[in-house]
Amino acid sequence: MSKELEFPRLVAIETTNRCNAHCKFCPNNSLARNRRVMDDDLFKKIIEDCKEFPLPAIEPFLQGEPFMDPKILDRLAYINEQLPNTALRLYSNGAALSPAKSDALRELNIDKLYISLNTINKEKYEDVVGLPFEHTLENVRALCASSPKGPVAKVITLRITLVDNTTKEEVEAFKDLCNELGVRHMISGLFNYKGDIPATLPVPDFPCEHIDRLDILSNGNTTLCCMDQEGEYGWGDVINHSVLEVFNSQAACYVREMQRSGRRKDLTPCKECNLFWPSFSHMPTLQKARHALAYVKYFTKYRPLALHTNEEK
């Protein structure tokens, strides 16, 4: 009997791996891959593939800043048109998201918009991110402002990343800014990108949420997940194969089976990665309960996010 096909809960499309920032804890700074923008034909082929199954969410983002893609607004509109029942989520650092582009987003159907500020301390921001803080803040204020056209997205979340020198005063000031702007906030621990970036949070025992998604690089190759920035552990390409074929490939099924059976720490490179969002899908009740208990213990002990956010995952 053939194995039942699984559908990804999310497809992430790297329409570009170019970025205008130089965040010190981001592996994009040292990418060995060529900087590029995804070809139109490939992008449309991926969207056509996604029409073959019920897709809960799509993100035109992976390694890079979406608004460094000169065609991003057209591509967002195309997703809306072709996948009207799929939630469209967008991530940006905000620096290239000008007021004019924010107004253009108001004409689209964006489910969630996440803006990664990393810090709102001007000196730290310009040192860590490498962009003018006031310019980014002006853009953020513009996109959060009310407009007769409606909001930029149904939900807007500003995000900072906790690092060793993050102070309580920074966190409180960030929360105050979010309250002032009327948006949600997320304050997250630092991911280690499968050990490539120094971080203190340990590797969890429970399955990672990324096993249920498909991440597609700008050249059409897939990658294990957004932590596999070079695509070293990919599941195949979507040039010669469909999205569903790649997601149900032998390599993809092996990763999901290893994680779901509690062998994350026996799996390369997952055994080195501290991404702490869990997956509980496609597993028996007792197995799910065991992983849920491990998840609760991890969050209770290490508190990577839960006490620092008002954004529901």
PDB file of C-alpha atoms in Angstrom:
ATOM      1  CA  MET A   1       0.000   0.000   0.000  1.00  0.00           C
ATOM      2  CA  SER A   2       1.376   3.400  -0.935  1.00  0.00           C
ATOM      3  CA  LYS A   3       2.037   5.894   1.818  1.00  0.00           C
ATOM      4  CA  GLU A   4      -0.593   8.608   2.152  1.00  0.00           C
ATOM      5  CA  LEU A   5       0.503  11.964   0.799  1.00  0.00           C
ATOM      6  CA  GLU A   6       1.096  14.749   3.290  1.00  0.00           C
ATOM      7  CA  PHE A   7       0.466  18.404   2.503  1.00  0.00           C
ATOM      8  CA  PRO A   8       2.721  21.199   3.802  1.00  0.00           C
ATOM      9  CA  ARG A   9       1.077  23.582   6.242  1.00  0.00           C
ATOM     10  CA  LEU A  10       3.286  26.348   4.849  1.00  0.00           C
ATOM     11  CA  VAL A  11       5.293  27.041   1.710  1.00  0.00           C
ATOM     12  CA  ALA A  12       8.057  29.638   2.008  1.00  0.00           C
ATOM     13  CA  ILE A  13       9.399  31.103  -1.240  1.00  0.00           C
ATOM     14  CA  GLU A  14      12.694  32.960  -1.316  1.00  0.00           C
ATOM     15  CA  THR A  15      11.861  35.417  -4.099  1.00  0.00           C
ATOM     16  CA  THR A  16      15.252  36.984  -3.356  1.00  0.00           C
ATOM     17  CA  ASN A  17      18.191  36.258  -1.064  1.00  0.00           C
ATOM     18  CA  ARG A  18      19.425  39.848  -1.251  1.00  0.00           C
ATOM     19  CA  CYS A  19      19.274  41.861   1.947  1.00  0.00           C
ATOM     20  CA  ASN A  20      19.895  45.504   2.784  1.00  0.00           C
ATOM     21  CA  ALA A  21      20.793  44.764   6.421  1.00  0.00           C
ATOM     22  CA  HIS A  22      23.856  43.142   7.926  1.00  0.00           C
ATOM     23  CA  CYS A  23      22.519  41.725  11.199  1.00  0.00           C
ATOM     24  CA  LYS A  24      25.432  40.294  13.117  1.00  0.00           C
ATOM     25  CA  PHE A  25      23.550  37.164  14.157  1.00  0.00           C
ATOM     26  CA  CYS A  26      22.131  36.391  10.701  1.00  0.00           C
ATOM     27  CA  PRO A  27      23.843  33.883   8.366  1.00  0.00           C
ATOM     28  CA  ASN A  28      22.744  35.883   5.320  1.00  0.00           C
ATOM     29  CA  ASN A  29      25.929  37.924   5.755  1.00  0.00           C
ATOM     30  CA  SER A  30      28.085  34.962   4.755  1.00  0.00           C
ATOM     31  CA  LEU A  31      25.929  33.217   2.150  1.00  0.00           C
ATOM     32  CA  ALA A  32      28.016  31.347  -0.411  1.00  0.00           C
ATOM     33  CA  ARG A  33      25.086  31.217  -2.834  1.00  0.00           C
ATOM     34  CA  ASN A  34      24.791  33.808  -5.582  1.00  0.00           C
ATOM     35  CA  ARG A  35      22.580  36.790  -4.772  1.00  0.00           C
ATOM     36  CA  ARG A  36      19.606  36.718  -7.077  1.00  0.00           C
ATOM     37  CA  VAL A  37      15.911  37.325  -7.634  1.00  0.00           C
ATOM     38  CA  MET A  38      13.718  34.345  -8.499  1.00  0.00           C
ATOM     39  CA  ASP A  39      12.708  34.006 -12.151  1.00  0.00           C
ATOM     40  CA  ASP A  40       9.098  34.838 -12.981  1.00  0.00           C
ATOM     41  CA  ASP A  41       8.416  31.491 -14.629  1.00  0.00           C
ATOM     42  CA  LEU A  42       9.686  29.573 -11.618  1.00  0.00           C
ATOM     43  CA  PHE A  43       7.674  31.696  -9.205  1.00  0.00           C
ATOM     44  CA  LYS A  44       4.472  31.162 -11.186  1.00  0.00           C
ATOM     45  CA  LYS A  45       5.179  27.444 -11.486  1.00  0.00           C
ATOM     46  CA  ILE A  46       5.454  27.163  -7.686  1.00  0.00           C
ATOM     47  CA  ILE A  47       2.167  29.013  -7.184  1.00  0.00           C
ATOM     48  CA  GLU A  48       0.499  26.750  -9.765  1.00  0.00           C
ATOM     49  CA  ASP A  49       1.805  23.702  -7.880  1.00  0.00           C
ATOM     50  CA  CYS A  50       0.323  25.078  -4.656  1.00  0.00           C
ATOM     51  CA  LYS A  51      -3.141  25.125  -6.230  1.00  0.00           C
ATOM     52  CA  GLU A  52      -3.110  21.306  -6.266  1.00  0.00           C
ATOM     53  CA  PHE A  53      -3.710  20.947  -2.517  1.00  0.00           C
ATOM     54  CA  PRO A  54      -5.200  22.896   0.412  1.00  0.00           C
ATOM     55  CA  LEU A  55      -2.393  25.216   1.551  1.00  0.00           C
ATOM     56  CA  PRO A  56      -3.015  27.017   4.862  1.00  0.00           C
ATOM     57  CA  ALA A  57      -0.268  29.652   4.534  1.00  0.00           C
ATOM     58  CA  ILE A  58       2.399  30.995   2.201  1.00  0.00           C
ATOM     59  CA  GLU A  59       5.379  33.261   2.919  1.00  0.00           C
ATOM     60  CA  PRO A  60       7.399  34.944   0.130  1.00  0.00           C
ATOM     61  CA  PHE A  61      10.440  35.093   2.377  1.00  0.00           C
ATOM     62  CA  LEU A  62      13.384  32.962   3.484  1.00  0.00           C
ATOM     63  CA  GLN A  63      16.954  34.291   3.325  1.00  0.00           C
ATOM     64  CA  GLY A  64      16.818  37.934   2.316  1.00  0.00           C
ATOM     65  CA  GLU A  65      14.618  41.006   2.529  1.00  0.00           C
ATOM     66  CA  PRO A  66      11.423  40.655   0.432  1.00  0.00           C
ATOM     67  CA  PHE A  67      11.384  44.348  -0.451  1.00  0.00           C
ATOM     68  CA  MET A  68      14.768  43.956  -2.143  1.00  0.00           C
ATOM     69  CA  ASP A  69      12.796  42.063  -4.791  1.00  0.00           C
ATOM     70  CA  PRO A  70      11.666  44.739  -7.283  1.00  0.00           C
ATOM     71  CA  LYS A  71       8.656  42.584  -8.222  1.00  0.00           C
ATOM     72  CA  ILE A  72       7.480  41.772  -4.706  1.00  0.00           C
ATOM     73  CA  LEU A  73       4.258  43.808  -4.838  1.00  0.00           C
ATOM     74  CA  ASP A  74       3.223  42.188  -8.120  1.00  0.00           C
ATOM     75  CA  ARG A  75       4.048  38.786  -6.686  1.00  0.00           C
ATOM     76  CA  LEU A  76       1.992  39.399  -3.564  1.00  0.00           C
ATOM     77  CA  ALA A  77      -0.939  40.406  -5.744  1.00  0.00           C
ATOM     78  CA  TYR A  78      -0.461  37.261  -7.849  1.00  0.00           C
ATOM     79  CA  ILE A  79      -0.569  35.078  -4.730  1.00  0.00           C
ATOM     80  CA  ASN A  80      -3.796  36.790  -3.636  1.00  0.00           C
ATOM     81  CA  GLU A  81      -5.296  36.161  -7.046  1.00  0.00           C
ATOM     82  CA  GLN A  82      -4.212  32.551  -7.496  1.00  0.00           C
ATOM     83  CA  LEU A  83      -4.474  31.349  -3.879  1.00  0.00           C
ATOM     84  CA  PRO A  84      -7.383  33.331  -2.416  1.00  0.00           C
ATOM     85  CA  ASN A  85      -7.943  30.859   0.431  1.00  0.00           C
ATOM     86  CA  THR A  86      -4.312  30.761   1.537  1.00  0.00           C
ATOM     87  CA  ALA A  87      -3.137  33.120   4.284  1.00  0.00           C
ATOM     88  CA  LEU A  88      -0.391  35.394   2.954  1.00  0.00           C
ATOM     89  CA  ARG A  89       2.244  36.217   5.560  1.00  0.00           C
ATOM     90  CA  LEU A  90       5.079  38.659   5.092  1.00  0.00           C
ATOM     91  CA  TYR A  91       8.337  39.350   6.934  1.00  0.00           C
ATOM     92  CA  SER A  92      10.520  42.444   6.566  1.00  0.00           C
ATOM     93  CA  ASN A  93      13.109  44.474   8.446  1.00  0.00           C
ATOM     94  CA  GLY A  94      11.084  47.567   7.520  1.00  0.00           C
ATOM     95  CA  ALA A  95      13.963  49.618   6.137  1.00  0.00           C
ATOM     96  CA  ALA A  96      12.949  49.148   2.490  1.00  0.00           C
ATOM     97  CA  LEU A  97       9.229  49.174   3.234  1.00  0.00           C
ATOM     98  CA  SER A  98       8.607  52.801   2.296  1.00  0.00           C
ATOM     99  CA  PRO A  99       5.297  54.594   3.004  1.00  0.00           C
ATOM    100  CA  ALA A 100       4.425  54.233  -0.691  1.00  0.00           C
ATOM    101  CA  LYS A 101       4.928  50.486  -0.518  1.00  0.00           C
ATOM    102  CA  SER A 102       2.925  50.311   2.702  1.00  0.00           C
ATOM    103  CA  ASP A 103       0.060  52.055   0.921  1.00  0.00           C
ATOM    104  CA  ALA A 104       0.326  49.505  -1.876  1.00  0.00           C
ATOM    105  CA  LEU A 105       0.075  46.692   0.677  1.00  0.00           C
ATOM    106  CA  ARG A 106      -3.215  48.187   1.909  1.00  0.00           C
ATOM    107  CA  GLU A 107      -4.687  47.282  -1.482  1.00  0.00           C
ATOM    108  CA  LEU A 108      -3.763  43.611  -0.971  1.00  0.00           C
ATOM    109  CA  ASN A 109      -4.904  40.906   1.411  1.00  0.00           C
ATOM    110  CA  ILE A 110      -1.979  40.381   3.810  1.00  0.00           C
ATOM    111  CA  ASP A 111      -2.852  38.151   6.743  1.00  0.00           C
ATOM    112  CA  LYS A 112       0.152  38.827   8.967  1.00  0.00           C
ATOM    113  CA  LEU A 113       3.083  41.215   8.683  1.00  0.00           C
ATOM    114  CA  TYR A 114       6.142  40.760  10.902  1.00  0.00           C
ATOM    115  CA  ILE A 115       8.722  43.520  11.177  1.00  0.00           C
ATOM    116  CA  SER A 116      12.066  42.437  12.657  1.00  0.00           C
ATOM    117  CA  LEU A 117      13.626  45.431  14.367  1.00  0.00           C
ATOM    118  CA  ASN A 118      15.957  43.341  16.569  1.00  0.00           C
ATOM    119  CA  THR A 119      16.302  46.302  18.968  1.00  0.00           C
ATOM    120  CA  ILE A 120      14.950  49.832  19.304  1.00  0.00           C
ATOM    121  CA  ASN A 121      18.097  51.199  20.869  1.00  0.00           C
ATOM    122  CA  LYS A 122      19.444  53.490  18.131  1.00  0.00           C
ATOM    123  CA  GLU A 123      23.126  52.833  18.749  1.00  0.00           C
ATOM    124  CA  LYS A 124      22.671  49.076  19.058  1.00  0.00           C
ATOM    125  CA  TYR A 125      20.390  48.960  16.025  1.00  0.00           C
ATOM    126  CA  GLU A 126      22.854  50.738  13.764  1.00  0.00           C
ATOM    127  CA  ASP A 127      25.721  48.605  15.081  1.00  0.00           C
ATOM    128  CA  VAL A 128      23.903  45.252  14.849  1.00  0.00           C
ATOM    129  CA  VAL A 129      21.653  45.814  11.818  1.00  0.00           C
ATOM    130  CA  GLY A 130      23.792  48.294   9.893  1.00  0.00           C
ATOM    131  CA  LEU A 131      20.913  50.554   8.805  1.00  0.00           C
ATOM    132  CA  PRO A 132      19.796  54.075   9.839  1.00  0.00           C
ATOM    133  CA  PHE A 133      17.459  53.624  12.792  1.00  0.00           C
ATOM    134  CA  GLU A 134      15.370  56.760  12.314  1.00  0.00           C
ATOM    135  CA  HIS A 135      14.605  55.882   8.690  1.00  0.00           C
ATOM    136  CA  THR A 136      13.372  52.430   9.667  1.00  0.00           C
ATOM    137  CA  LEU A 137      11.325  53.838  12.547  1.00  0.00           C
ATOM    138  CA  GLU A 138       9.663  56.360  10.212  1.00  0.00           C
ATOM    139  CA  ASN A 139       8.696  53.519   7.884  1.00  0.00           C
ATOM    140  CA  VAL A 140       7.329  51.484  10.784  1.00  0.00           C
ATOM    141  CA  ARG A 141       5.239  54.407  12.031  1.00  0.00           C
ATOM    142  CA  ALA A 142       3.853  54.935   8.522  1.00  0.00           C
ATOM    143  CA  LEU A 143       2.841  51.313   8.054  1.00  0.00           C
ATOM    144  CA  CYS A 144       1.182  51.209  11.482  1.00  0.00           C
ATOM    145  CA  ALA A 145      -0.748  54.448  10.922  1.00  0.00           C
ATOM    146  CA  SER A 146      -4.469  54.305  10.253  1.00  0.00           C
ATOM    147  CA  SER A 147      -5.643  54.950   6.701  1.00  0.00           C
ATOM    148  CA  PRO A 148      -8.975  55.185   4.858  1.00  0.00           C
ATOM    149  CA  LYS A 149      -7.625  52.336   2.706  1.00  0.00           C
ATOM    150  CA  GLY A 150      -7.487  50.072   5.743  1.00  0.00           C
ATOM    151  CA  PRO A 151      -4.570  48.399   7.522  1.00  0.00           C
ATOM    152  CA  VAL A 152      -1.411  47.133   5.850  1.00  0.00           C
ATOM    153  CA  ALA A 153      -2.174  43.652   7.245  1.00  0.00           C
ATOM    154  CA  LYS A 154      -4.807  42.029   9.420  1.00  0.00           C
ATOM    155  CA  VAL A 155      -2.186  41.543  12.128  1.00  0.00           C
ATOM    156  CA  ILE A 156       1.046  43.536  12.464  1.00  0.00           C
ATOM    157  CA  THR A 157       3.737  42.283  14.820  1.00  0.00           C
ATOM    158  CA  LEU A 158       7.012  43.996  15.675  1.00  0.00           C
ATOM    159  CA  ARG A 159       9.798  41.705  16.781  1.00  0.00           C
ATOM    160  CA  ILE A 160      13.111  41.998  18.597  1.00  0.00           C
ATOM    161  CA  THR A 161      15.657  39.287  19.342  1.00  0.00           C
ATOM    162  CA  LEU A 162      17.088  38.778  22.803  1.00  0.00           C
ATOM    163  CA  VAL A 163      20.883  38.740  22.850  1.00  0.00           C
ATOM    164  CA  ASP A 164      23.378  38.754  25.706  1.00  0.00           C
ATOM    165  CA  ASN A 165      23.348  42.538  26.178  1.00  0.00           C
ATOM    166  CA  THR A 166      19.599  43.105  25.820  1.00  0.00           C
ATOM    167  CA  THR A 167      18.412  45.053  28.859  1.00  0.00           C
ATOM    168  CA  LYS A 168      15.065  45.072  30.647  1.00  0.00           C
ATOM    169  CA  GLU A 169      14.822  48.764  29.814  1.00  0.00           C
ATOM    170  CA  GLU A 170      15.094  47.936  26.075  1.00  0.00           C
ATOM    171  CA  VAL A 171      12.363  45.336  26.366  1.00  0.00           C
ATOM    172  CA  GLU A 172      10.025  47.684  28.212  1.00  0.00           C
ATOM    173  CA  ALA A 173      10.692  50.532  25.773  1.00  0.00           C
ATOM    174  CA  PHE A 174       9.944  48.169  22.898  1.00  0.00           C
ATOM    175  CA  LYS A 175       6.657  47.107  24.474  1.00  0.00           C
ATOM    176  CA  ASP A 176       5.765  50.760  25.003  1.00  0.00           C
ATOM    177  CA  LEU A 177       6.416  51.498  21.328  1.00  0.00           C
ATOM    178  CA  CYS A 178       4.203  48.593  20.242  1.00  0.00           C
ATOM    179  CA  ASN A 179       1.428  49.756  22.557  1.00  0.00           C
ATOM    180  CA  GLU A 180       1.763  53.281  21.183  1.00  0.00           C
ATOM    181  CA  LEU A 181       1.493  52.024  17.611  1.00  0.00           C
ATOM    182  CA  GLY A 182      -1.328  49.611  18.424  1.00  0.00           C
ATOM    183  CA  VAL A 183       0.474  46.494  17.192  1.00  0.00           C
ATOM    184  CA  ARG A 184       1.518  43.200  18.702  1.00  0.00           C
ATOM    185  CA  HIS A 185       5.003  42.491  19.948  1.00  0.00           C
ATOM    186  CA  MET A 186       7.260  39.440  19.882  1.00  0.00           C
ATOM    187  CA  ILE A 187      10.490  39.147  21.845  1.00  0.00           C
ATOM    188  CA  SER A 188      12.334  35.983  20.885  1.00  0.00           C
ATOM    189  CA  GLY A 189      15.375  34.070  21.973  1.00  0.00           C
ATOM    190  CA  LEU A 190      18.211  33.701  19.479  1.00  0.00           C
ATOM    191  CA  PHE A 191      18.209  30.787  17.044  1.00  0.00           C
ATOM    192  CA  ASN A 192      21.574  29.174  16.335  1.00  0.00           C
ATOM    193  CA  TYR A 193      21.048  28.184  12.669  1.00  0.00           C
ATOM    194  CA  LYS A 194      22.049  24.538  13.281  1.00  0.00           C
ATOM    195  CA  GLY A 195      25.099  25.662  15.262  1.00  0.00           C
ATOM    196  CA  ASP A 196      26.377  28.290  12.814  1.00  0.00           C
ATOM    197  CA  ILE A 197      25.372  31.206  15.073  1.00  0.00           C
ATOM    198  CA  PRO A 198      26.349  31.295  18.779  1.00  0.00           C
ATOM    199  CA  ALA A 199      23.258  31.003  20.990  1.00  0.00           C
ATOM    200  CA  THR A 200      22.596  29.750  24.513  1.00  0.00           C
ATOM    201  CA  LEU A 201      19.237  27.994  24.121  1.00  0.00           C
ATOM    202  CA  PRO A 202      19.701  24.192  23.958  1.00  0.00           C
ATOM    203  CA  VAL A 203      18.401  21.804  21.299  1.00  0.00           C
ATOM    204  CA  PRO A 204      14.863  20.651  22.213  1.00  0.00           C
ATOM    205  CA  ASP A 205      13.790  16.999  22.400  1.00  0.00           C
ATOM    206  CA  PHE A 206      10.421  17.531  20.705  1.00  0.00           C
ATOM    207  CA  PRO A 207       9.832  17.627  16.905  1.00  0.00           C
ATOM    208  CA  CYS A 208      10.483  20.911  15.108  1.00  0.00           C
ATOM    209  CA  GLU A 209       7.655  22.730  13.361  1.00  0.00           C
ATOM    210  CA  HIS A 210       9.746  23.113  10.233  1.00  0.00           C
ATOM    211  CA  ILE A 211       9.252  19.468   9.256  1.00  0.00           C
ATOM    212  CA  ASP A 212       5.703  20.394   8.172  1.00  0.00           C
ATOM    213  CA  ARG A 213       6.702  23.176   5.766  1.00  0.00           C
ATOM    214  CA  LEU A 214       8.518  23.439   2.452  1.00  0.00           C
ATOM    215  CA  ASP A 215      11.214  26.066   1.973  1.00  0.00           C
ATOM    216  CA  ILE A 216      12.174  26.971  -1.588  1.00  0.00           C
ATOM    217  CA  LEU A 217      15.340  28.866  -2.477  1.00  0.00           C
ATOM    218  CA  SER A 218      15.522  31.504  -5.192  1.00  0.00           C
ATOM    219  CA  ASN A 219      17.196  29.069  -7.624  1.00  0.00           C
ATOM    220  CA  GLY A 220      14.409  26.477  -7.289  1.00  0.00           C
ATOM    221  CA  ASN A 221      16.207  24.103  -4.946  1.00  0.00           C
ATOM    222  CA  THR A 222      14.578  23.328  -1.638  1.00  0.00           C
ATOM    223  CA  THR A 223      16.251  23.503   1.717  1.00  0.00           C
ATOM    224  CA  LEU A 224      15.664  21.550   4.911  1.00  0.00           C
ATOM    225  CA  CYS A 225      14.311  24.715   6.515  1.00  0.00           C
ATOM    226  CA  CYS A 226      15.154  28.383   6.993  1.00  0.00           C
ATOM    227  CA  MET A 227      18.005  27.349   9.319  1.00  0.00           C
ATOM    228  CA  ASP A 228      19.690  25.533   6.408  1.00  0.00           C
ATOM    229  CA  GLN A 229      20.658  28.788   4.706  1.00  0.00           C
ATOM    230  CA  GLU A 230      22.819  27.248   1.971  1.00  0.00           C
ATOM    231  CA  GLY A 231      20.398  24.455   1.113  1.00  0.00           C
ATOM    232  CA  GLU A 232      22.880  21.724   2.048  1.00  0.00           C
ATOM    233  CA  TYR A 233      20.179  19.350   3.278  1.00  0.00           C
ATOM    234  CA  GLY A 234      17.417  20.007   0.765  1.00  0.00           C
ATOM    235  CA  TRP A 235      14.710  17.590  -0.344  1.00  0.00           C
ATOM    236  CA  GLY A 236      14.964  18.185  -4.108  1.00  0.00           C
ATOM    237  CA  ASP A 237      14.094  20.924  -6.580  1.00  0.00           C
ATOM    238  CA  VAL A 238      10.766  22.346  -7.732  1.00  0.00           C
ATOM    239  CA  ILE A 239      12.001  22.972 -11.261  1.00  0.00           C
ATOM    240  CA  ASN A 240      11.730  19.326 -12.329  1.00  0.00           C
ATOM    241  CA  HIS A 241       9.331  18.209  -9.597  1.00  0.00           C
ATOM    242  CA  SER A 242       6.124  19.519  -8.101  1.00  0.00           C
ATOM    243  CA  VAL A 243       5.850  21.023  -4.634  1.00  0.00           C
ATOM    244  CA  LEU A 244       3.930  17.942  -3.458  1.00  0.00           C
ATOM    245  CA  GLU A 245       6.478  15.532  -4.964  1.00  0.00           C
ATOM    246  CA  VAL A 246       9.325  17.217  -3.142  1.00  0.00           C
ATOM    247  CA  PHE A 247       7.427  17.448   0.160  1.00  0.00           C
ATOM    248  CA  ASN A 248       6.690  13.705  -0.025  1.00  0.00           C
ATOM    249  CA  SER A 249      10.141  12.700  -1.247  1.00  0.00           C
ATOM    250  CA  GLN A 250      12.104   9.980   0.534  1.00  0.00           C
ATOM    251  CA  ALA A 251      14.427  12.550   2.108  1.00  0.00           C
ATOM    252  CA  ALA A 252      11.524  14.634   3.454  1.00  0.00           C
ATOM    253  CA  CYS A 253       9.667  11.609   4.827  1.00  0.00           C
ATOM    254  CA  TYR A 254      12.831  10.400   6.569  1.00  0.00           C
ATOM    255  CA  VAL A 255      13.283  13.728   8.377  1.00  0.00           C
ATOM    256  CA  ARG A 256       9.671  13.787   9.525  1.00  0.00           C
ATOM    257  CA  GLU A 257       9.807  10.176  10.732  1.00  0.00           C
ATOM    258  CA  MET A 258      13.040  10.750  12.682  1.00  0.00           C
ATOM    259  CA  GLN A 259      11.659  13.860  14.359  1.00  0.00           C
ATOM    260  CA  ARG A 260       8.218  12.450  15.138  1.00  0.00           C
ATOM    261  CA  SER A 261       9.654   9.273  16.631  1.00  0.00           C
ATOM    262  CA  GLY A 262      11.711  11.289  19.121  1.00  0.00           C
ATOM    263  CA  ARG A 263      15.053  10.966  17.314  1.00  0.00           C
ATOM    264  CA  ARG A 264      15.667  14.634  16.559  1.00  0.00           C
ATOM    265  CA  LYS A 265      19.024  14.470  18.308  1.00  0.00           C
ATOM    266  CA  ASP A 266      20.093  11.582  16.048  1.00  0.00           C
ATOM    267  CA  LEU A 267      19.383  13.573  12.884  1.00  0.00           C
ATOM    268  CA  THR A 268      21.924  15.765  11.088  1.00  0.00           C
ATOM    269  CA  PRO A 269      21.779  18.774  11.166  1.00  0.00           C
ATOM    270  CA  CYS A 270      18.687  18.930  13.416  1.00  0.00           C
ATOM    271  CA  LYS A 271      20.685  17.608  16.356  1.00  0.00           C
ATOM    272  CA  GLU A 272      22.610  20.909  16.337  1.00  0.00           C
ATOM    273  CA  CYS A 273      19.622  23.254  15.917  1.00  0.00           C
ATOM    274  CA  ASN A 274      17.808  24.951  18.793  1.00  0.00           C
ATOM    275  CA  LEU A 275      14.687  26.120  16.951  1.00  0.00           C
ATOM    276  CA  PHE A 276      12.033  25.739  19.640  1.00  0.00           C
ATOM    277  CA  TRP A 277       8.692  25.875  17.797  1.00  0.00           C
ATOM    278  CA  PRO A 278       7.079  22.410  18.038  1.00  0.00           C
ATOM    279  CA  SER A 279       5.202  20.119  15.675  1.00  0.00           C
ATOM    280  CA  PHE A 280       2.547  17.683  16.869  1.00  0.00           C
ATOM    281  CA  SER A 281       1.025  16.694  13.526  1.00  0.00           C
ATOM    282  CA  HIS A 282       0.606  13.206  12.054  1.00  0.00           C
ATOM    283  CA  MET A 283       1.424  11.235  15.182  1.00  0.00           C
ATOM    284  CA  PRO A 284      -0.522   8.953  17.574  1.00  0.00           C
ATOM    285  CA  THR A 285      -2.113  10.488  20.659  1.00  0.00           C
ATOM    286  CA  LEU A 286       0.373   9.054  23.160  1.00  0.00           C
ATOM    287  CA  GLN A 287       3.322  10.150  21.057  1.00  0.00           C
ATOM    288  CA  LYS A 288       1.822  13.602  20.737  1.00  0.00           C
ATOM    289  CA  ALA A 289       1.302  13.783  24.505  1.00  0.00           C
ATOM    290  CA  ARG A 290       4.916  12.795  25.174  1.00  0.00           C
ATOM    291  CA  HIS A 291       6.230  15.498  22.861  1.00  0.00           C
ATOM    292  CA  ALA A 292       3.820  18.058  24.295  1.00  0.00           C
ATOM    293  CA  LEU A 293       5.167  17.343  27.782  1.00  0.00           C
ATOM    294  CA  ALA A 294       8.746  17.838  26.554  1.00  0.00           C
ATOM    295  CA  TYR A 295       7.653  21.123  24.964  1.00  0.00           C
ATOM    296  CA  VAL A 296       6.081  22.387  28.201  1.00  0.00           C
ATOM    297  CA  LYS A 297       9.184  21.450  30.196  1.00  0.00           C
ATOM    298  CA  TYR A 298      11.449  23.248  27.716  1.00  0.00           C
ATOM    299  CA  PHE A 299       9.426  26.457  27.716  1.00  0.00           C
ATOM    300  CA  THR A 300       9.036  26.385  31.504  1.00  0.00           C
ATOM    301  CA  LYS A 301      12.770  25.926  32.086  1.00  0.00           C
ATOM    302  CA  TYR A 302      14.278  28.133  29.370  1.00  0.00           C
ATOM    303  CA  ARG A 303      11.469  30.654  28.680  1.00  0.00           C
ATOM    304  CA  PRO A 304      12.586  31.387  25.105  1.00  0.00           C
ATOM    305  CA  LEU A 305       9.485  33.331  24.208  1.00  0.00           C
ATOM    306  CA  ALA A 306       6.359  32.691  26.243  1.00  0.00           C
ATOM    307  CA  LEU A 307       6.767  35.465  28.791  1.00  0.00           C
ATOM    308  CA  HIS A 308       7.853  38.016  26.219  1.00  0.00           C
ATOM    309  CA  THR A 309       5.066  38.031  23.661  1.00  0.00           C
ATOM    310  CA  ASN A 310       1.442  38.926  23.120  1.00  0.00           C
ATOM    311  CA  GLU A 311       1.419  37.333  19.678  1.00  0.00           C
ATOM    312  CA  GLU A 312      -0.209  33.916  19.316  1.00  0.00           C
ATOM    313  CA  LYS A 313       1.849  31.525  17.201  1.00  0.00           C
TER     314      LYS A 313
END
